[in-house]
Coordinates of C-alpha atoms and ligand atoms in Angstrom, one line a residue:
X1 CA -21.1 -33.1 10.9
X2 CA -17.9 -33.3 9.0
X3 CA -17.4 -36.5 7.0
X4 CA -14.1 -35.3 5.7
X5 CA -11.0 -36.3 7.6
X6 CA -8.2 -33.9 8.7
X7 CA -5.9 -35.6 6.2
X8 CA -8.3 -35.2 3.3
X9 CA -9.0 -31.5 3.9
X10 CA -5.4 -30.6 4.4
X11 CA -4.3 -32.5 1.3
X12 CA -7.1 -30.8 -0.6
X13 CA -5.9 -27.4 0.5
X14 CA -2.4 -28.2 -0.5
X15 CA -3.5 -29.2 -3.9
X16 CA -5.6 -26.2 -4.4
X17 CA -2.8 -23.8 -3.2
X18 CA -0.4 -25.4 -5.6
X19 CA -2.8 -25.0 -8.5
X20 CA -3.3 -21.4 -7.5
X21 CA 0.4 -20.6 -7.3
X22 CA 1.0 -22.2 -10.7
X23 CA -1.8 -20.2 -12.4
X24 CA -1.2 -16.9 -10.6
X25 CA 1.9 -16.2 -12.6
X26 CA -0.1 -16.3 -15.8
X27 CA -3.5 -14.8 -15.0
X28 CA -4.3 -11.1 -15.1
X29 CA -3.0 -9.3 -12.0
X30 CA -6.4 -7.9 -11.1
X31 CA -9.6 -9.8 -10.5
X32 CA -12.0 -10.0 -13.4
X33 CA -15.4 -8.3 -13.2
X34 CA -17.0 -11.8 -13.2
X35 CA -14.8 -12.9 -10.3
X36 CA -15.9 -9.8 -8.3
X37 CA -19.5 -10.4 -9.3
X38 CA -19.3 -13.9 -7.8
X39 CA -18.4 -12.5 -4.4
X40 CA -22.1 -11.7 -4.0
X41 CA -22.6 -15.5 -3.6
X42 CA -20.8 -15.3 -0.2
X43 CA -23.3 -12.7 1.1
X44 CA -25.9 -15.0 2.6
X45 CA -27.1 -15.4 6.2
X46 CA -25.2 -17.7 8.5
X47 CA -26.7 -21.2 7.9
X48 CA -28.2 -23.1 10.7
X49 CA -26.3 -26.2 9.9
X50 CA -22.6 -26.3 9.2
X51 CA -21.1 -27.4 5.9
X52 CA -18.5 -30.1 5.4
X53 CA -14.9 -28.8 5.6
X54 CA -14.1 -29.9 2.1
X55 CA -17.2 -28.2 0.7
X56 CA -16.3 -25.0 2.6
X57 CA -12.8 -25.2 1.1
X58 CA -14.1 -25.8 -2.4
X59 CA -16.3 -22.7 -2.1
X60 CA -13.4 -20.6 -0.7
X61 CA -11.2 -21.7 -3.6
X62 CA -13.8 -21.4 -6.4
X63 CA -15.1 -18.0 -5.4
X64 CA -12.1 -16.8 -3.5
X65 CA -9.1 -17.5 -5.6
X66 CA -10.3 -15.7 -8.7
X67 CA -11.1 -12.7 -6.5
X68 CA -7.6 -12.3 -5.3
X69 CA -5.1 -9.7 -6.6
X70 CA -2.1 -11.6 -8.0
X71 CA 0.4 -10.2 -5.6
X72 CA 1.9 -13.7 -5.2
X73 CA 2.9 -13.6 -8.9
X74 CA 5.8 -11.8 -10.4
X75 CA 4.1 -8.8 -12.0
X76 CA 2.5 -6.8 -9.2
X77 CA 4.5 -3.6 -8.7
X78 CA 2.1 -1.6 -6.6
X79 CA 2.8 -0.3 -3.1
X80 CA 5.7 -2.3 -1.6
X81 CA 4.0 -5.6 -1.3
X82 CA 6.6 -8.4 -1.5
X83 CA 5.7 -12.0 -2.2
X84 CA 5.9 -15.2 -0.2
X85 CA 8.8 -17.7 -0.6
X86 CA 7.4 -21.2 -1.1
X87 CA 9.3 -22.4 2.0
X88 CA 7.6 -19.7 4.1
X89 CA 4.1 -20.6 2.8
X90 CA 4.8 -24.2 3.7
X91 CA 6.1 -23.2 7.2
X92 CA 3.0 -21.1 7.7
X93 CA 0.8 -24.1 7.0
X94 CA 2.7 -26.2 9.5
X95 CA 2.6 -23.4 12.1
X96 CA -1.2 -23.1 11.5
X97 CA -1.4 -26.8 12.3
X98 CA 0.6 -26.3 15.5
X99 CA -1.9 -23.5 16.4
X100 CA 0.6 -22.0 18.9
X101 CA -0.1 -19.0 21.1
X102 CA 3.3 -17.3 20.9
X103 CA 2.7 -15.1 24.1
X104 CA 5.0 -17.1 26.4
X105 CA 7.8 -19.5 26.4
X106 CA 5.6 -22.0 28.2
X107 CA 2.7 -21.6 25.8
X108 CA 5.1 -22.3 22.9
X109 CA 8.7 -23.2 23.4
X110 CA 9.2 -23.5 19.7
X111 CA 7.8 -20.1 18.9
X112 CA 9.9 -18.4 21.5
X113 CA 13.1 -20.2 20.4
X114 CA 12.5 -19.3 16.7
X115 CA 12.1 -15.7 17.8
X116 CA 15.3 -15.7 19.8
X117 CA 17.2 -17.3 16.9
X118 CA 15.7 -15.0 14.3
X119 CA 16.4 -11.9 16.3
X120 CA 20.1 -12.9 16.7
X121 CA 20.3 -13.7 12.9
X122 CA 18.7 -10.3 12.0
X123 CA 21.1 -8.5 14.4
X124 CA 24.0 -10.2 12.7
X125 CA 22.6 -9.7 9.2
X126 CA 21.9 -6.0 9.7
X127 CA 25.2 -5.4 11.6
X128 CA 23.3 -4.0 14.6
X129 CA 24.7 -3.9 18.1
X130 CA 24.7 -7.2 19.9
X131 CA 22.2 -7.6 22.7
X132 CA 19.4 -5.5 21.2
X133 CA 15.8 -6.2 22.0
X134 CA 13.1 -7.0 19.5
X135 CA 9.6 -8.3 18.9
X136 CA 7.5 -9.8 16.1
X137 CA 4.5 -7.7 15.3
X138 CA 1.9 -7.4 12.5
X139 CA 3.9 -4.9 10.4
X140 CA 6.0 -1.8 10.4
X141 CA 3.0 0.2 11.7
X142 CA 3.0 -1.7 15.0
X143 CA 6.8 -1.8 14.9
X144 CA 6.9 2.0 14.7
X145 CA 4.4 2.2 17.5
X146 CA 6.4 -0.2 19.8
X147 CA 9.7 1.6 19.0
X148 CA 8.3 5.1 19.6
X149 CA 6.7 3.8 22.9
X150 CA 10.2 2.7 23.8
X151 CA 11.6 6.1 23.0
X152 CA 8.8 7.8 25.0
X153 CA 9.6 5.6 27.9
X154 CA 13.4 6.1 27.8
X155 CA 13.4 9.9 27.4
X156 CA 10.8 10.4 30.1
X157 CA 12.4 7.9 32.5
X158 CA 15.6 10.0 32.2
X159 CA 13.5 13.0 33.3
X160 CA 12.4 11.0 36.3
X161 CA 8.9 10.4 34.8
X162 CA 7.2 7.0 34.7
X163 CA 5.0 7.4 31.6
X164 CA 3.6 3.8 31.7
X165 CA 2.3 4.4 35.2
X166 CA 1.3 8.1 35.1
X167 CA 0.6 8.7 31.4
X168 CA 1.4 12.1 29.8
X169 CA -0.7 14.2 32.3
X170 CA 1.8 16.7 33.6
X171 CA 4.8 14.9 32.1
X172 CA 7.9 16.9 30.9
X173 CA 7.3 17.8 27.2
X174 CA 9.0 15.7 24.5
X175 CA 9.8 17.0 21.0
X176 CA 9.4 14.9 18.0
X177 CA 11.3 15.7 14.8
X178 CA 10.3 14.1 11.5
X179 CA 11.0 14.9 7.9
X180 CA 8.4 16.3 5.4
X181 CA 8.4 12.8 3.9
X182 CA 7.6 11.0 7.1
X183 CA 5.4 7.9 6.5
X184 CA 1.8 8.2 7.7
X185 CA 2.2 5.2 10.0
X186 CA 4.8 7.0 12.0
X187 CA 2.4 9.9 12.5
X188 CA -0.4 7.5 13.4
X189 CA 1.9 5.9 16.0
X190 CA 2.6 9.3 17.4
X191 CA -1.1 10.1 17.6
X192 CA -1.7 6.8 19.4
X193 CA 1.0 7.5 21.9
X194 CA -0.3 10.9 22.8
X195 CA 2.6 12.7 21.2
X196 CA 0.4 14.2 18.5
X197 CA 0.6 13.8 14.8
X198 CA 0.5 17.6 14.2
X199 CA 2.7 18.6 17.1
X200 CA 5.9 17.4 15.3
X201 CA 8.7 19.5 14.0
X202 CA 9.0 18.9 10.3
X203 CA 12.4 19.1 8.5
X204 CA 12.3 19.9 4.8
X205 CA 13.6 17.2 2.4
X206 CA 15.6 17.4 -0.8
X207 CA 14.7 16.4 -4.3
X208 CA 15.1 12.7 -3.5
X209 CA 13.0 13.0 -0.4
X210 CA 16.0 12.9 2.0
X211 CA 15.9 15.0 5.2
X212 CA 18.1 18.1 4.8
X213 CA 20.6 17.8 7.5
X214 CA 21.4 21.5 7.6
X215 CA 17.7 22.1 8.4
X216 CA 17.7 19.7 11.4
X217 CA 16.9 21.7 14.6
X218 CA 19.1 21.7 17.7
X219 CA 18.6 18.3 19.4
X220 CA 18.4 17.7 23.1
X221 CA 17.7 14.8 25.5
X222 CA 13.9 15.3 25.2
X223 CA 13.9 14.9 21.5
X224 CA 12.9 11.9 19.3
X225 CA 14.1 12.1 15.7
X226 CA 12.3 9.8 13.2
X227 CA 14.3 9.1 10.1
X228 CA 13.5 6.9 7.1
X229 CA 15.4 4.1 5.4
X230 CA 13.5 3.7 2.1
X231 CA 11.2 6.5 1.1
X232 CA 8.1 4.9 -0.4
X233 CA 8.3 7.0 -3.5
X234 CA 12.0 7.3 -4.3
X235 CA 13.5 4.5 -2.2
X236 CA 16.1 6.9 -0.8
X237 CA 17.5 7.2 2.7
X238 CA 17.8 10.0 5.2
X239 CA 21.4 10.8 6.2
X240 CA 21.4 8.4 9.2
X241 CA 25.1 8.8 10.1
X242 CA 25.0 12.5 10.6
X243 CA 21.6 12.5 12.3
X244 CA 22.8 9.8 14.7
X245 CA 26.0 11.6 15.5
X246 CA 24.2 14.8 16.4
X247 CA 21.6 12.9 18.4
X248 CA 24.2 10.9 20.3
X249 CA 25.9 14.1 21.4
X250 CA 22.7 15.7 22.5
X251 CA 21.2 12.6 24.2
X252 CA 18.3 12.4 21.7
X253 CA 16.7 9.2 20.4
X254 CA 16.8 8.2 16.8
X255 CA 14.1 6.0 15.4
X256 CA 14.4 4.5 11.9
X257 CA 11.4 3.6 9.8
X258 CA 12.9 1.0 7.6
X259 CA 9.8 -0.9 6.6
X260 CA 11.6 -2.2 3.4
X261 CA 14.8 -0.1 3.3
X262 CA 16.4 -1.6 6.4
X263 CA 17.0 -4.7 4.2
X264 CA 19.6 -2.7 2.4
X265 CA 21.8 -3.5 5.4
X266 CA 22.1 -7.0 4.0
X267 CA 23.7 -6.0 0.8
X268 CA 27.3 -4.7 0.6
X269 CA 26.4 -2.9 -2.7
X270 CA 24.0 -0.7 -0.7
X271 CA 26.3 0.0 2.2
X272 CA 26.8 3.7 1.2
X273 CA 23.0 4.2 1.3
X274 CA 22.6 2.5 4.6
X275 CA 25.5 4.1 6.3
X276 CA 24.9 5.0 9.9
X277 CA 21.6 3.2 10.3
X278 CA 23.1 0.9 12.9
X279 CA 23.9 3.9 15.1
X280 CA 20.1 4.5 15.8
X281 CA 18.2 3.6 19.0
X282 CA 15.3 1.8 17.4
X283 CA 14.3 0.3 14.1
X284 CA 11.0 -0.8 12.5
X285 CA 10.9 -3.1 9.5
X286 CA 8.6 -5.5 7.7
X287 CA 9.2 -9.1 6.9
X288 CA 6.1 -9.3 4.7
X289 CA 7.6 -6.9 2.3
X290 CA 11.1 -7.6 1.2
X291 CA 11.9 -10.7 3.2
X292 CA 8.9 -12.3 1.3
X293 CA 7.1 -14.1 4.1
X294 CA 3.3 -14.3 4.1
X295 CA 1.2 -11.4 5.6
X296 CA 1.3 -10.2 8.3
X297 CA 4.8 -9.9 9.7
X298 CA 6.8 -7.0 11.0
X299 CA 9.7 -6.6 13.4
X300 CA 10.7 -4.0 15.9
X301 CA 14.2 -3.7 17.2
X302 CA 15.4 -1.5 20.1
X303 CA 19.0 -0.9 21.1
X304 CA 18.3 -1.4 24.8
X305 CA 15.9 -4.3 25.4
X306 CA 14.8 -2.8 28.7
X307 CA 13.3 0.2 27.0
X308 CA 11.0 -2.0 24.8
X309 CA 10.3 -4.2 27.8
X310 CA 9.3 -1.3 30.0
X311 CA 7.0 0.1 27.3
X312 CA 5.3 -3.1 26.3
X313 CA 5.2 -5.2 29.5
X314 CA 1.7 -5.5 30.9
X315 CA 3.0 -5.6 34.5
X316 CA 5.3 -3.1 36.2
X317 CA 7.7 -5.9 37.3
X318 CA 11.0 -5.2 35.7
X319 CA 12.5 -8.6 35.2
X320 CA 9.7 -11.0 34.9
X321 CA 11.4 -13.3 32.5
X322 CA 11.2 -17.1 32.9
X323 CA 13.3 -18.8 35.6
X324 CA 16.3 -19.2 33.3
X325 CA 16.2 -15.5 32.5
X326 CA 15.0 -16.1 29.0
X327 CA 13.1 -13.4 27.1
X328 CA 9.3 -13.8 27.4
X329 CA 7.9 -12.7 24.0
X330 CA 4.7 -11.1 25.3
X331 CA 6.7 -8.6 27.4
X332 CA 8.0 -7.0 24.3
X333 CA 4.9 -6.8 22.1
X334 CA 1.8 -4.7 22.1
X335 CA -0.3 -7.8 21.8
X336 CA -0.9 -10.6 24.3
X337 CA -2.1 -13.7 22.4
X338 CA -0.3 -13.8 19.0
X339 CA 0.4 -16.2 16.2
X340 CA 4.0 -17.4 15.9
X341 CA 5.3 -15.0 13.3
X342 CA 8.9 -16.0 14.0
X343 CA 8.2 -19.3 12.2
X344 CA 8.2 -17.8 8.8
X345 CA 10.9 -15.2 9.5
X346 CA 13.2 -18.0 10.7
X347 CA 12.2 -20.1 7.6
X348 CA 13.0 -17.3 5.2
X349 CA 16.3 -16.5 6.8
X350 CA 17.4 -20.2 6.8
X351 CA 16.0 -20.9 3.4
X352 CA 17.8 -17.9 1.8
X353 CA 20.9 -17.6 3.9
X354 CA 23.0 -14.5 3.8
X355 CA 23.8 -15.0 0.1
X356 CA 20.1 -15.5 -0.8
X357 CA 18.9 -12.4 1.0
X358 CA 21.6 -10.3 -0.6
X359 CA 20.7 -11.7 -4.0
X360 CA 17.0 -11.0 -3.4
X361 CA 17.7 -7.4 -2.5
X362 CA 20.2 -6.8 -5.3
X363 CA 18.0 -8.6 -7.9
X364 CA 15.0 -6.4 -7.0
X365 CA 17.2 -3.3 -7.3
X366 CA 18.5 -4.5 -10.7
X367 CA 15.0 -5.1 -11.9
X368 CA 14.1 -1.5 -10.8
X369 CA 17.0 -0.1 -12.8
X370 CA 15.9 -2.1 -15.8
X371 CA 12.4 -0.6 -15.6
X372 CA 13.9 2.9 -15.3
X373 CA 16.3 2.3 -18.2
X374 CA 13.6 0.7 -20.4
X375 CA 11.2 3.5 -19.9
X376 CA 13.9 6.3 -20.2
X377 CA 15.0 4.8 -23.5
X378 CA 11.6 5.4 -24.9
X379 CA 11.7 9.0 -23.8
X380 CA 9.8 8.8 -20.5
X381 CA 11.0 10.8 -17.6
X382 CA 12.3 9.0 -14.5
X383 CA 11.6 11.4 -11.6
X384 CA 13.9 9.8 -9.0
X385 CA 17.5 8.5 -8.8
X386 CA 16.9 4.8 -8.8
X387 CA 19.0 3.8 -5.8
X388 CA 16.9 1.0 -4.5
X389 CA 13.8 -0.8 -5.7
X390 CA 11.4 2.1 -6.4
X391 CA 11.0 3.9 -9.7
X392 CA 8.9 7.0 -10.4
X393 CA 8.0 7.7 -14.0
X394 CA 6.0 10.5 -15.7
X395 CA 4.4 9.8 -19.0
X396 CA 3.8 13.5 -19.7
X397 CA 1.1 15.7 -18.2
X398 CA -0.8 14.6 -15.1
X399 CA -3.8 13.6 -17.2
X400 CA -1.7 11.5 -19.6
X401 CA 0.2 9.8 -16.7
X402 CA -3.1 9.0 -15.0
X403 CA -4.6 7.6 -18.2
X404 CA -1.5 5.4 -18.8
X405 CA -1.9 4.0 -15.2
X406 CA -5.6 3.4 -15.8
X407 CA -4.9 1.5 -19.1
X408 CA -2.0 -0.5 -17.6
X409 CA -4.2 -1.6 -14.6
X410 CA -7.1 -2.5 -16.8
X411 CA -5.0 -4.6 -19.1
X412 CA -3.8 -6.6 -16.1
X413 CA -0.4 -7.8 -17.4
X414 CA 1.2 -5.9 -14.5
X415 CA 0.0 -3.5 -11.9
X416 CA 1.4 -0.2 -10.8
X417 CA -0.2 2.6 -8.8
X418 CA -0.1 6.4 -9.1
X419 CA 1.5 8.8 -6.7
X420 CA 2.2 12.5 -6.4
X421 CA 5.9 13.2 -6.2
X422 CA 6.9 16.8 -5.2
X423 CA 3.8 18.1 -6.9
X424 CA 4.0 15.9 -10.0
X425 CA 1.8 13.1 -11.0
X426 CA 3.8 9.9 -11.4
X427 CA 3.5 6.2 -11.7
X428 CA 5.3 4.2 -9.1
X429 CA 7.0 0.9 -9.8
X430 CA 8.1 -1.2 -6.8
X431 CA 10.0 -4.4 -7.1
X432 CA 10.1 -6.5 -4.0
X433 CA 8.9 -10.0 -4.9
X434 CA 11.3 -13.0 -5.1
X435 CA 9.1 -14.3 -8.0
X436 CA 9.8 -11.4 -10.3
X437 CA 12.0 -12.5 -13.2
X438 CA 13.8 -10.7 -16.0
X439 CA 10.9 -11.9 -18.3
X440 CA 8.4 -10.3 -15.9
X441 CA 10.2 -7.0 -16.1
X442 CA 10.3 -7.2 -19.9
X443 CA 6.6 -8.0 -20.1
X444 CA 6.0 -5.2 -17.6
X445 CA 7.9 -2.6 -19.7
X446 CA 6.1 -3.7 -22.8
X447 CA 2.7 -3.4 -21.1
X448 CA 3.7 0.1 -19.9
X449 CA 4.7 1.2 -23.4
X450 CA 1.5 -0.2 -24.8
X451 CA -0.5 1.7 -22.2
X452 CA 1.5 4.8 -23.2
X453 CA 0.6 4.3 -26.8
X454 CA 4.0 3.0 -27.9
X455 CA 3.9 -0.6 -29.0
X456 CA 6.2 -3.0 -30.6
X457 CA 8.6 -5.5 -28.9
X458 CA 11.6 -4.2 -27.0
X459 CA 15.1 -4.8 -28.1
X460 CA 16.5 -8.0 -26.6
Ligands
PLP501 C1 4.9 -0.1 4.4 C2 5.5 0.9 5.2 C3 5.1 1.2 6.5 C4 3.9 0.5 7.1 O1 4.1 -0.9 7.2 P1 2.9 -1.9 7.4 O2 3.6 -3.2 7.2 O3 1.9 -1.6 6.3 O4 2.4 -1.7 8.8 C5 5.8 2.2 7.2 N1 6.8 2.8 6.6 C6 7.2 2.6 5.4 C7 8.3 3.4 4.8 C8 6.5 1.7 4.6 O5 7.0 1.4 3.3

């Protein structure tokens, strides 16, 4: 039996988390070989008798914390990972204590309300049409799935076909247009929806990974066009305004995969890049990337809430909202029981405010430009126009670039991954963590130069 009180174990956890977050900024980004070795200690049979809560927590911290990757610190620049604002970590703890099931308004009035409020705030922040529908899901993958299910519903309903009831057997054919740079999670969503990941029409892209508008096929009212806001390699955007104009005329559906790029809508400095995005029919984004809430958290937004509702609702009843006509969360999500993800989204939005969000986005972009400039000054080739938070750099031949990445990762001062960009090996730098400072960027550039065999401190 537990001898530890609830208060003791929660205070202990808070203390351990604080200690972790204080040290994570200074430790190597990767886990040490010794830390990985110790993971073996966890691999034992399930004991007959339970352990005291504090003892379990001690074990989790002592073995677990060193075996983490320091993505919560300021010098992890791999993938597009984001961090977690302290307020959102704290809100996450409180929400865990609440242990709400966010399915329905009656299972959690607070979760449903925070979702309502957050959806309205996001609509305003992104400048999207009023009255759009949305849902809180695990990430952009599920947001893409829910959005494309809405598209499938809407286009087939217009053809007089009820896809939720009858499936795709004998249904009118839909066409799906994607760019050559489509994210794999969009293709995965298409495969899950029976639309086929290889049955898509691929549109060539330009040197920045943008869909070439003059190669877009004729659109019609049975076509879904998937565009991207924020290419994972270049950070660049497809020409949303022109795609949406053509789609609107033809009755086609435009879906935006904006896992991180959609947040450009919150910065006036990025308005040119984000132009036309608000004209789309659906949008997928992540909160766990650039909004800096804890994993996992994504958001799907759909212009007509009824389309998302029809695609996601478990029952065929059309308007089964609560008696006051309020939105029932679970009628808009792929899941039934769910944690209350709106809690951290609401917390981040309120904690940052419009100014803070704009600053977070602009600061990340500024850091990315600083990386590009610092590396270019030392003669390394930047492969993309740094328009957002992503930087691609080549250190020479593919072998040399790969070796630099390997040395950088092993040293552990910062972490970047490799990628292939238009046939060329590159290192990719992504800045999306609130915790990244100018000093982190400087230390990061120095580490990259060391890994590339150029040492010596940078100019101030
Ligand atoms: C990260 C990402 C996704 C997938 O998001 P998850 O949060 O991992 O589900 C989809 N599209 C793009 C452009 C992304 O960067």
